[in-house]
Amino acid sequence: MTASLPGAGARPAPGFAPGSAAGTSPGRVQGPAPDSSPEGPPASGAASLPEGPGLSPCLLQVCGISKTMGGKLLLDNVSLTLGAGELKVLIGPSGGGKSTLLQCIHFLTPPDSGDVLLDGESAREMSRRNICLFRREIGMIFQDFNLFDHLTARDNVAVALRRVKGLAKKAAYERALSELDRVGLSSKALLYPSQLSGGQKQRVSIARALAMDPKVMLLDEPTSALDPELIGEVLKVIQDLHDGGMTMLMVTHQVGFARHITEEFLFMEGGRITERGSPEELLREGSGSRTADFCSKLSEIQGG
Amino acid sequence: MGRPGAGYGTVSGSGAGPLPDPELDPERTRAGRIPRRCFLSGPSPSARRLPASPLEPMDFWQYLEAVLYIVRGSGYTAGLILGAMSLGLAIGLPVASVQVYGPRWLARIFRVYVWFFRGIPIVVLLFLIYFGVYSAAENFAFERFGLRLDLSPFSASLLALGLASGAYQSQIFRGAILSLPRGQYTAAMSLGFQQRLALTRIVLPQAHRVAHPAWSNEYSILLKDSAVAYILGTLEIMARTKFMAAYTYKHIPFYILAGLLYFALTWLGVRGLRFLERKTRIPGLGHEF
Ligand SMILES: Nc1ncnc2c1ncn2[C@@H]1O[C@H](COP(=O)(O)OP(=O)(O)OP(=O)(O)O)[C@@H](O)[C@H]1O
Ligand SMILES: [Mg+2]
């Protein structure tokens, strides 16, 4: 599968676009595929890259994913990599395919072509059973929380520990309570989702994902359903995670937060990543990038 | 060939003397066989206390005897409805889950099942199962293994009602599952749940709460549908009432009694389900009170 990717192995790896491109069209790349030669372990591919900011062994590799749904091409040969401990921000207009991309990376909706490698293991070649293990290693945070409405906060965290990891009830509850404590919600453990505020719900959902000990977290607009006062508490949790070395791919429209926390912006439009680069590079005055344009509009709406 | 005439023959033999006991009626049990008893059957009515002819007036004790005979039928009706609802539940939940989240080919097969059992009347189903499937099964067992099966009309009624209810219940649960946000299922899968566990641990516990009102409705409908089981000679309320009314010519009081019994069973069941609904209620899910 991966061997047939257009340009596999020949192009420079994404995320390290030549700085010279920052002139007229900064960081503009056309659907590059990372080095994904089937024989070589991907880690070696990452090791051969030119050094970049915070370069570390590549943990998650997304290779040329395409997805068509309802006769529409929603993802067009999208590639990206995430090194251990990296946080990258995916940004772009509504309908650009950001959510679809995260779902494909997670194999919740398997992509039509392309592959996802976690720690060098190809998701496409996994059996049904192993794909569950694969999903377990990638935590997903949803825009509208998706807490299990029939379970208390504690059980929301514990249910997967018991049914997926096979922990005993007592151990699962202990772990659940410690995860809730980590996001500052130990006092709400026995409340149902409908009794929690939006910010609390999102923190529970983060605790639920963290309890599975994921290697990577995918966050799909974790704050966009929250009112401004609640956004801060969720962003703080994300900041803490980042400081703790969690690898994350985050879709967000919180430009201010994103630009100081991330090393790389990925701008997504029409199912492709059209621009990528560091915040300084893309958001510089007069850079003329789509990202800068989009972010300034966002800032206008958000009032700076 | 075929099964003994059901339900009708019982009254005809009654000239004078002892009342023909429907459970001992030779027409209903094939010659030479020990009459079988359904598992819920009590002692057969000591109907010998009844008047010899319909034209004789009945005294209090005779009325009491007749009433008790009919009331004992509620045991059969209750067993029938409990069995059929359970069978329907056991069919309905997996069918609904597959129709929403399962593989396309299996969903298609289940759709045919739903069409079939929602499309034909329960009476027709009763005859098809009792005279068609059951006869075939008995003949097959006898010719193949020398086994003398004697499948009861009670079990045929239970099967017919359960299969029909399964089709209706599957659509109740399908509606309930569809009414839940798809994100519930997606979130479970994203945590690494196997599909079966995502359904049994996350989706169905919520769906059953949403489906509760419609499900208790299904109970009350099926309970009254179960009255047609009399036609096979299942000794439930309706069969006994019909028998007693025809024997004594006192139709009105006995049919009023039957109506009251059905009403009481409906009321009890619906109250019980309502109690369960309240017990399993979760804040923010399903219906407030
Ligand atoms: N099942 C589907 N069938 C057809 N089209 C779909 C389907 N799901 C999503 N789409 C389309 O895919 C496009 C991308 O959707 P997606 O949710 O990925 O965008 P997004 O970038 O996450 O947008 P937002 O910022 O609003 O969340 C949209 O135009 C949407 O209409
Ligand atoms: Mg989205």
XYZ file of C-alpha atoms and ligand atoms in Angstrom:
625
model
C 0.000 0.000 0.000
C 2.486 2.586 1.137
C 4.935 1.666 -1.602
C 2.536 2.933 -4.250
C 2.241 6.394 -2.734
C 3.083 9.134 -5.186
C 6.508 10.456 -4.484
C 7.103 8.260 -1.488
C 10.667 8.494 -0.364
C 11.676 11.010 -2.983
C 10.481 14.205 -1.397
C 11.668 16.066 1.625
C 9.798 15.140 4.728
C 6.930 17.419 5.650
C 7.175 19.737 8.546
C 10.634 20.810 7.528
C 9.790 22.747 4.434
C 12.742 24.742 3.179
C 12.858 28.132 4.809
C 13.555 29.762 1.452
C 9.947 29.243 0.507
C 8.941 31.838 3.067
C 9.098 34.604 0.463
C 6.037 34.863 -1.711
C 4.284 31.727 -0.618
C 5.705 30.732 2.707
C 5.842 27.100 3.586
C 3.562 26.149 0.735
C 3.794 22.469 0.006
C 1.818 20.208 -2.230
C 0.740 17.079 -0.451
C 4.169 15.772 0.406
C 4.525 12.222 1.596
C 7.002 11.362 4.294
C 9.631 8.783 3.764
C 7.658 5.640 4.089
C 9.663 3.013 2.274
C 8.140 -0.249 3.457
C 11.418 -1.965 4.270
C 12.975 0.693 6.439
C 11.505 1.323 9.862
C 10.006 4.795 9.951
C 12.157 5.787 12.868
C 15.172 5.619 10.584
C 13.328 7.843 8.129
C 12.927 10.421 10.822
C 16.530 10.110 11.869
C 17.750 10.984 8.380
C 15.856 14.252 8.312
C 17.646 17.559 8.528
C 17.528 18.787 12.055
C 14.523 20.881 12.920
C 13.121 22.434 16.041
C 12.672 19.902 18.800
C 13.491 17.025 16.524
C 12.794 13.682 18.099
C 12.110 10.163 16.850
C 8.933 10.161 14.834
C 6.031 8.652 16.759
C 3.072 9.080 14.457
C 3.323 9.104 10.699
C 0.415 9.868 8.447
C 1.225 8.868 4.893
C -0.773 10.164 1.967
C -4.271 9.689 3.340
C -7.171 10.166 0.957
C -10.838 9.822 1.752
C -13.921 10.141 -0.394
C -17.331 10.260 1.215
C -20.659 10.836 -0.448
C -18.886 11.269 -3.783
C -16.807 14.160 -2.403
C -13.047 14.075 -2.002
C -12.706 15.153 1.634
C -9.029 14.360 2.115
C -6.583 14.601 -0.720
C -3.274 12.855 -0.072
C -2.623 14.323 3.368
C 0.649 13.555 5.114
C 2.163 14.655 8.373
C 4.423 13.432 11.130
C 4.456 13.881 14.859
C 7.631 13.428 16.852
C 7.500 12.320 20.463
C 6.516 15.219 22.686
C 5.585 17.432 19.766
C 2.409 19.454 19.565
C 1.190 20.501 16.159
C -1.789 22.690 15.469
C -4.173 22.054 12.620
C -6.044 25.121 11.557
C -8.271 26.114 8.700
C -11.735 27.083 7.558
C -14.810 25.097 8.442
C -15.417 22.149 6.175
C -11.742 21.912 5.326
C -11.606 18.311 6.477
C -9.867 18.673 9.838
C -12.294 16.466 11.739
C -12.321 13.965 8.919
C -8.530 13.816 9.036
C -8.482 13.092 12.765
C -11.095 10.369 12.336
C -9.050 8.812 9.564
C -5.849 8.947 11.593
C -7.721 7.095 14.305
C -9.109 4.629 11.772
C -12.589 5.376 13.084
C -13.381 5.926 9.445
C -10.659 4.035 7.617
C -9.086 6.115 4.848
C -9.519 4.933 1.263
C -5.795 5.014 0.653
C -2.687 5.891 2.568
C -1.616 4.615 5.920
C -1.027 5.612 9.501
C 2.031 4.379 11.354
C 2.226 4.489 15.098
C 5.673 3.642 16.402
C 6.366 2.223 12.973
C 3.389 -0.128 13.003
C 1.054 0.161 10.077
C -2.592 0.479 11.039
C -3.719 -0.724 7.649
C -2.146 -4.105 8.085
C -3.658 -4.665 11.510
C -6.309 -7.225 12.237
C -9.597 -6.099 13.718
C -8.371 -6.963 17.150
C -5.144 -5.067 16.776
C -6.889 -2.028 15.418
C -8.615 -1.801 18.791
C -5.206 -1.832 20.437
C -4.061 0.815 17.976
C -7.034 3.036 18.817
C -6.411 2.566 22.490
C -2.928 4.054 22.068
C -4.321 7.200 20.479
C -6.532 9.364 22.646
C -9.239 11.384 20.986
C -10.908 14.499 22.346
C -14.085 15.605 20.651
C -15.544 19.018 20.094
C -18.810 18.056 21.785
C -17.184 15.918 24.504
C -19.103 12.706 23.785
C -19.133 11.704 27.418
C -21.174 8.571 28.025
C -24.418 10.064 29.255
C -25.497 7.075 31.317
C -22.328 6.959 33.407
C -20.944 9.152 36.162
C -17.716 11.032 35.615
C -15.832 8.286 37.427
C -17.471 5.521 35.425
C -16.870 7.397 32.205
C -13.170 7.103 32.912
C -13.366 3.628 34.404
C -15.534 1.887 31.816
C -12.802 1.598 29.201
C -10.271 0.600 31.853
C -12.517 -2.301 32.759
C -13.902 -3.335 29.384
C -10.898 -2.587 27.207
C -7.929 -2.949 29.504
C -9.597 -5.614 31.623
C -8.800 -4.015 34.977
C -10.694 -5.126 38.061
C -13.389 -2.790 39.303
C -11.420 -1.528 42.266
C -8.242 -0.858 40.302
C -10.230 0.852 37.555
C -11.950 3.151 40.032
C -8.668 4.037 41.680
C -7.099 4.898 38.375
C -10.200 6.835 37.321
C -10.141 8.915 40.470
C -6.472 9.703 40.083
C -7.039 10.790 36.475
C -9.951 12.980 37.550
C -7.725 14.443 40.214
C -5.149 15.282 37.567
C -7.687 17.433 35.715
C -8.936 18.909 38.985
C -12.282 17.150 39.143
C -12.006 14.661 41.976
C -14.921 16.328 43.737
C -17.214 15.741 40.738
C -16.533 12.024 40.360
C -20.065 10.898 41.094
C -21.927 13.422 38.978
C -23.496 12.574 35.637
C -22.477 14.459 32.485
C -25.707 16.448 32.489
C -24.740 17.809 35.886
C -21.362 19.123 34.743
C -20.444 22.368 33.023
C -19.000 22.273 29.531
C -15.466 22.863 30.731
C -15.793 20.122 33.318
C -17.166 17.737 30.719
C -14.235 18.359 28.447
C -11.816 17.796 31.326
C -13.532 14.508 32.133
C -13.172 13.480 28.516
C -9.473 14.329 28.673
C -9.159 12.255 31.846
C -10.971 9.412 30.090
C -8.517 9.491 27.216
C -5.495 9.811 29.492
C -6.524 6.797 31.537
C -5.785 4.599 28.531
C -2.139 5.762 28.600
C -2.200 6.965 25.005
C 1.014 7.710 23.174
C -0.625 10.395 21.100
C -3.610 12.636 21.664
C -5.781 14.006 18.895
C -7.813 17.007 19.975
C -10.641 18.178 17.742
C -11.529 21.730 18.690
C -11.594 20.908 22.391
C -12.698 24.389 23.369
C -15.002 25.504 20.588
C -18.196 24.424 22.341
C -17.234 26.312 25.496
C -17.909 29.845 26.516
C -14.876 32.078 27.035
C -14.748 31.659 30.784
C -14.506 27.885 30.539
C -11.951 27.807 27.753
C -9.140 28.719 30.107
C -9.520 25.696 32.368
C -9.345 23.307 29.433
C -6.408 25.071 27.821
C -4.571 24.873 31.111
C -4.971 21.106 31.166
C -3.671 20.917 27.608
C -0.735 23.135 28.508
C 0.080 20.835 31.428
C -0.066 17.828 29.153
C 2.271 19.487 26.711
C 4.676 20.353 29.487
C 4.504 16.736 30.584
C 5.729 15.623 27.169
C 2.504 14.355 25.590
C 2.482 14.146 21.816
C -0.517 15.987 20.439
C -2.230 17.001 17.246
C -4.717 19.721 17.970
C -7.370 21.384 15.895
C -8.120 24.749 17.406
C -9.161 28.245 16.611
C -7.555 29.642 19.750
C -4.832 31.391 17.788
C -3.303 33.134 20.758
C -2.912 29.927 22.693
C -1.819 27.948 19.661
C 0.939 30.270 18.516
C 2.792 30.208 21.793
C 2.423 26.503 22.465
C 3.108 24.976 19.055
C 6.177 24.535 16.941
C 4.242 24.064 13.768
C 0.999 25.206 12.220
C -0.667 23.083 9.563
C -3.182 24.986 7.498
C -5.842 22.820 6.007
C -8.249 23.784 3.275
C -10.251 21.803 0.755
C -8.986 18.497 2.064
C -5.278 19.302 1.766
C -2.613 20.784 3.946
C -1.786 23.862 1.959
C 0.669 25.547 4.282
C 2.907 24.458 7.093
C 5.524 26.161 9.142
C 6.374 27.662 12.483
C 4.057 30.343 13.872
C 6.760 33.007 13.511
C 7.231 32.119 9.901
C 3.577 31.949 8.934
C 2.154 34.725 11.060
C 4.866 37.301 10.426
C 3.561 40.731 9.331
C 3.212 40.815 5.591
C 4.033 37.190 5.085
C 0.953 37.016 2.883
C 0.189 33.483 3.962
C -3.353 32.131 4.101
C -2.656 31.190 7.701
C -1.863 34.779 8.669
C -4.944 36.011 6.862
C -7.170 33.411 8.516
C -5.717 33.991 11.967
C -6.094 37.738 11.778
C -9.752 37.273 10.920
C -10.136 34.910 13.837
C -8.442 37.375 16.157
C -10.789 40.107 14.994
C -13.775 37.977 15.936
C -12.272 36.874 19.199
C -11.261 40.443 19.992
C -7.500 40.074 19.853
C -52.408 -35.704 9.132
C -52.503 -32.408 10.846
C -53.087 -31.531 14.390
C -56.215 -32.167 16.385
C -58.919 -29.573 16.081
C -58.124 -26.847 18.480
C -60.374 -25.209 20.970
C -63.651 -25.915 19.269
C -64.300 -29.550 19.971
C -64.383 -29.094 23.670
C -67.942 -27.947 24.100
C -69.593 -30.234 21.595
C -69.408 -33.443 23.559
C -71.283 -32.097 26.514
C -74.658 -33.644 26.745
C -75.453 -34.201 30.361
C -73.244 -35.342 33.163
C -69.698 -34.349 33.869
C -68.270 -31.386 32.075
C -65.701 -32.278 29.475
C -62.399 -31.162 30.835
C -60.487 -29.292 28.160
C -57.248 -30.617 29.534
C -58.450 -34.188 29.280
C -60.391 -33.860 26.084
C -59.561 -36.914 23.963
C -59.849 -34.863 20.825
C -57.016 -32.654 21.917
C -54.653 -35.389 22.888
C -54.033 -38.042 20.377
C -55.384 -41.462 21.082
C -53.515 -43.620 23.516
C -51.414 -40.816 24.911
C -51.190 -39.678 28.435
C -52.547 -36.159 28.402
C -49.705 -33.717 28.654
C -49.775 -30.764 30.947
C -48.355 -27.388 30.176
C -45.875 -26.269 32.754
C -48.216 -23.701 34.151
C -51.221 -25.927 34.383
C -52.851 -26.249 37.745
C -55.221 -28.982 38.663
C -57.899 -29.366 36.045
C -61.159 -27.709 37.044
C -63.334 -29.821 39.192
C -65.999 -28.844 36.764
C -68.256 -31.592 37.867
C -69.882 -29.146 40.210
C -71.217 -27.201 37.263
C -74.834 -27.678 36.247
C -75.511 -30.545 33.916
C -77.259 -28.357 31.413
C -76.868 -24.719 30.477
C -80.519 -24.137 31.213
C -80.212 -24.906 34.915
C -79.574 -21.904 37.168
C -76.155 -21.644 38.815
C -75.679 -21.177 42.515
C -72.923 -19.192 44.215
C -70.498 -22.133 44.456
C -70.919 -22.976 40.870
C -70.200 -19.395 39.900
C -67.157 -19.385 42.111
C -65.915 -22.552 40.487
C -66.331 -21.043 37.051
C -64.688 -17.785 38.041
C -61.708 -19.529 39.592
C -61.337 -21.642 36.496
C -61.051 -18.489 34.372
C -58.830 -16.675 36.849
C -56.375 -19.550 36.770
C -56.000 -18.748 33.090
C -54.130 -15.561 34.023
C -51.181 -17.781 34.900
C -51.029 -18.981 31.302
C -51.532 -15.484 29.959
C -48.829 -14.083 32.224
C -46.434 -16.885 31.275
C -47.191 -16.340 27.618
C -46.613 -12.609 27.755
C -43.462 -12.837 29.875
C -42.003 -15.470 27.591
C -42.972 -13.641 24.424
C -41.675 -10.276 25.641
C -38.377 -11.867 26.669
C -38.031 -13.678 23.382
C -38.893 -10.465 21.583
C -36.263 -8.603 23.605
C -33.643 -11.237 22.892
C -34.394 -10.862 19.184
C -35.067 -7.135 19.106
C -31.848 -5.867 20.688
C -29.371 -7.627 18.392
C -31.502 -6.986 15.309
C -31.658 -3.272 16.095
C -27.923 -3.074 16.849
C -27.045 -4.775 13.585
C -29.440 -2.620 11.611
C -27.745 0.532 12.854
C -24.105 -0.441 13.336
C -23.705 -3.934 11.941
C -22.589 -5.331 8.603
C -24.788 -4.466 5.641
C -25.513 -8.059 4.570
C -26.758 -9.112 8.001
C -28.873 -5.979 8.315
C -30.496 -6.916 5.022
C -31.387 -10.384 6.270
C -32.886 -8.922 9.425
C -34.910 -6.501 7.368
C -36.611 -9.411 5.653
C -37.402 -10.892 9.053
C -38.948 -7.623 10.196
C -40.986 -7.289 7.035
C -42.309 -10.794 7.325
C -43.347 -10.747 10.953
C -44.772 -7.269 10.891
C -46.625 -8.046 7.710
C -48.824 -10.953 8.723
C -51.496 -11.212 11.424
C -50.658 -13.116 14.579
C -53.545 -15.555 14.025
C -52.057 -16.590 10.704
C -48.681 -16.941 12.395
C -50.205 -19.135 15.099
C -51.664 -21.550 12.547
C -48.512 -21.541 10.455
C -46.369 -22.442 13.425
C -48.697 -24.924 15.106
C -49.991 -26.801 12.090
C -47.101 -26.165 9.763
C -43.793 -25.979 11.580
C -44.776 -28.038 14.607
C -46.368 -30.863 12.619
C -43.364 -30.992 10.363
C -41.033 -31.047 13.355
C -42.996 -33.821 15.074
C -43.151 -35.928 11.921
C -39.481 -35.403 11.276
C -38.529 -36.345 14.818
C -40.673 -39.472 14.662
C -39.532 -40.673 11.259
C -35.898 -39.814 11.808
C -35.340 -40.656 15.454
C -38.491 -42.457 16.504
C -39.138 -39.665 18.964
C -42.704 -38.864 19.864
C -42.581 -35.135 20.333
C -45.709 -33.503 21.546
C -45.231 -29.800 21.112
C -47.776 -27.853 23.079
C -50.051 -25.130 21.757
C -48.736 -23.018 24.593
C -45.207 -23.100 23.216
C -46.492 -22.491 19.694
C -48.326 -19.395 20.913
C -45.273 -18.223 22.805
C -43.100 -18.663 19.728
C -45.533 -16.869 17.431
C -46.035 -13.948 19.794
C -42.307 -13.749 20.571
C -41.265 -13.729 16.916
C -43.819 -11.076 16.054
C -42.893 -8.988 19.071
C -39.201 -9.335 18.189
C -39.899 -7.626 14.881
C -41.750 -4.774 16.571
C -39.242 -4.445 19.398
C -36.334 -4.318 16.977
C -37.846 -1.205 15.455
C -38.472 0.318 18.878
C -34.803 -0.151 19.732
C -33.617 0.911 16.303
C -35.402 4.204 16.813
C -33.876 4.558 20.255
C -30.351 3.811 19.032
C -30.735 6.272 16.180
C -31.902 8.930 18.604
C -28.606 8.741 20.505
C -25.779 10.906 19.204
C -23.498 8.822 16.990
C -20.630 10.309 18.984
C -21.416 7.936 21.847
C -20.496 4.989 19.672
C -17.563 6.798 18.068
C -16.192 7.768 21.468
C -16.347 4.168 22.640
C -14.582 2.950 19.525
C -11.951 5.669 19.934
C -11.121 4.278 23.366
C -10.425 0.891 21.820
C -13.705 -0.867 22.569
C -14.533 -3.947 20.537
C -17.679 -3.253 18.575
C -19.752 -5.731 20.555
C -18.714 -4.160 23.848
C -19.334 -0.650 22.566
C -22.873 -1.741 21.812
C -23.587 -3.682 25.004
C -21.822 -1.314 27.386
C -22.416 2.101 25.892
C -25.142 2.180 23.258
C -27.759 -0.276 24.509
C -27.827 0.842 28.163
C -28.754 4.279 26.897
C -31.096 3.044 24.191
C -33.147 0.951 26.580
C -33.837 3.980 28.737
C -34.900 6.019 25.754
C -37.034 3.142 24.478
C -38.816 2.571 27.763
C -42.157 4.276 27.022
C -42.485 2.583 23.647
C -41.479 -0.729 25.157
C -44.127 -0.628 27.855
C -46.591 0.199 25.094
C -45.470 -2.933 23.272
C -46.132 -4.901 26.448
C -49.694 -3.688 26.730
C -50.391 -4.372 23.059
C -48.848 -7.821 23.085
C -50.715 -8.754 26.247
C -54.010 -8.207 24.519
C -52.779 -9.804 21.311
C -52.030 -12.897 23.354
C -55.795 -13.489 23.608
C -55.810 -14.957 20.102
C -53.760 -17.862 21.426
C -57.104 -19.359 22.515
C -57.535 -20.449 18.944
C -54.946 -23.179 19.381
C -56.457 -24.218 22.669
C -53.842 -22.643 24.886
C -55.603 -22.560 28.218
C -55.224 -18.868 28.864
C -57.883 -16.405 29.983
C -59.669 -16.087 26.668
C -59.919 -19.815 25.949
C -61.325 -20.528 29.387
C -63.773 -17.642 29.185
C -65.028 -18.695 25.808
C -65.432 -22.233 27.040
C -67.269 -21.249 30.174
C -69.510 -18.745 28.438
C -70.464 -21.205 25.767
C -71.133 -23.948 28.288
C -73.298 -21.940 30.650
C -74.765 -19.444 28.168
C -73.767 -16.735 30.658
C -71.694 -14.660 28.284
C -71.853 -11.222 29.807
C -70.522 -11.920 33.308
C -67.690 -14.129 32.097
C -66.537 -11.768 29.367
C -66.654 -8.894 31.845
C -64.453 -10.978 34.068
C -62.053 -11.625 31.214
C -61.932 -7.925 30.453
C -61.162 -7.148 34.079
C -58.388 -9.727 34.164
C -56.731 -8.300 31.047
C -57.119 -4.832 32.472
C -55.504 -5.882 35.733
C -52.579 -7.563 33.993
C -52.024 -4.513 31.808
C -52.177 -2.204 34.777
C -49.834 -4.329 36.858
C -47.315 -4.675 34.047
C -47.321 -1.039 33.072
C -47.012 0.022 36.708
C -44.160 -2.405 37.188
C -42.351 -1.125 34.120
C -42.907 2.431 35.224
C -41.355 1.547 38.554
C -38.337 0.052 36.779
C -38.076 3.121 34.613
C -37.934 5.297 37.674
C -35.428 3.015 39.378
C -33.034 3.028 36.441
C -33.416 6.676 35.645
C -30.294 8.716 35.106
C -30.213 12.495 35.262
C -30.302 13.969 31.794
C -31.191 10.738 30.000
C -34.654 9.849 28.804
C -37.696 11.211 30.519
C -38.139 13.408 33.519
C -41.036 12.806 35.837
N -20.322 11.374 5.810
C -20.075 12.392 4.986
N -20.463 12.334 3.700
C -20.219 13.371 2.864
N -19.591 14.473 3.218
C -19.174 14.585 4.494
C -19.386 13.553 5.436
N -18.853 13.943 6.609
C -18.344 15.161 6.403
N -18.533 15.571 5.140
C -18.057 16.826 4.523
O -16.690 16.846 4.716
C -16.217 18.175 4.763
C -15.191 18.276 5.851
O -15.805 18.081 7.104
P -15.001 18.194 8.442
O -15.961 17.986 9.548
O -13.836 17.308 8.376
O -14.540 19.712 8.413
P -13.798 20.512 9.563
O -12.576 21.042 8.935
O -13.649 19.677 10.765
O -14.800 21.680 9.826
P -15.178 22.394 11.229
O -14.124 23.411 11.481
O -16.502 23.018 10.956
O -15.252 21.327 12.257
C -17.434 19.036 4.942
O -17.649 19.750 3.741
C -18.559 18.065 5.184
O -19.721 18.523 4.552
Mg -14.568 19.665 12.759
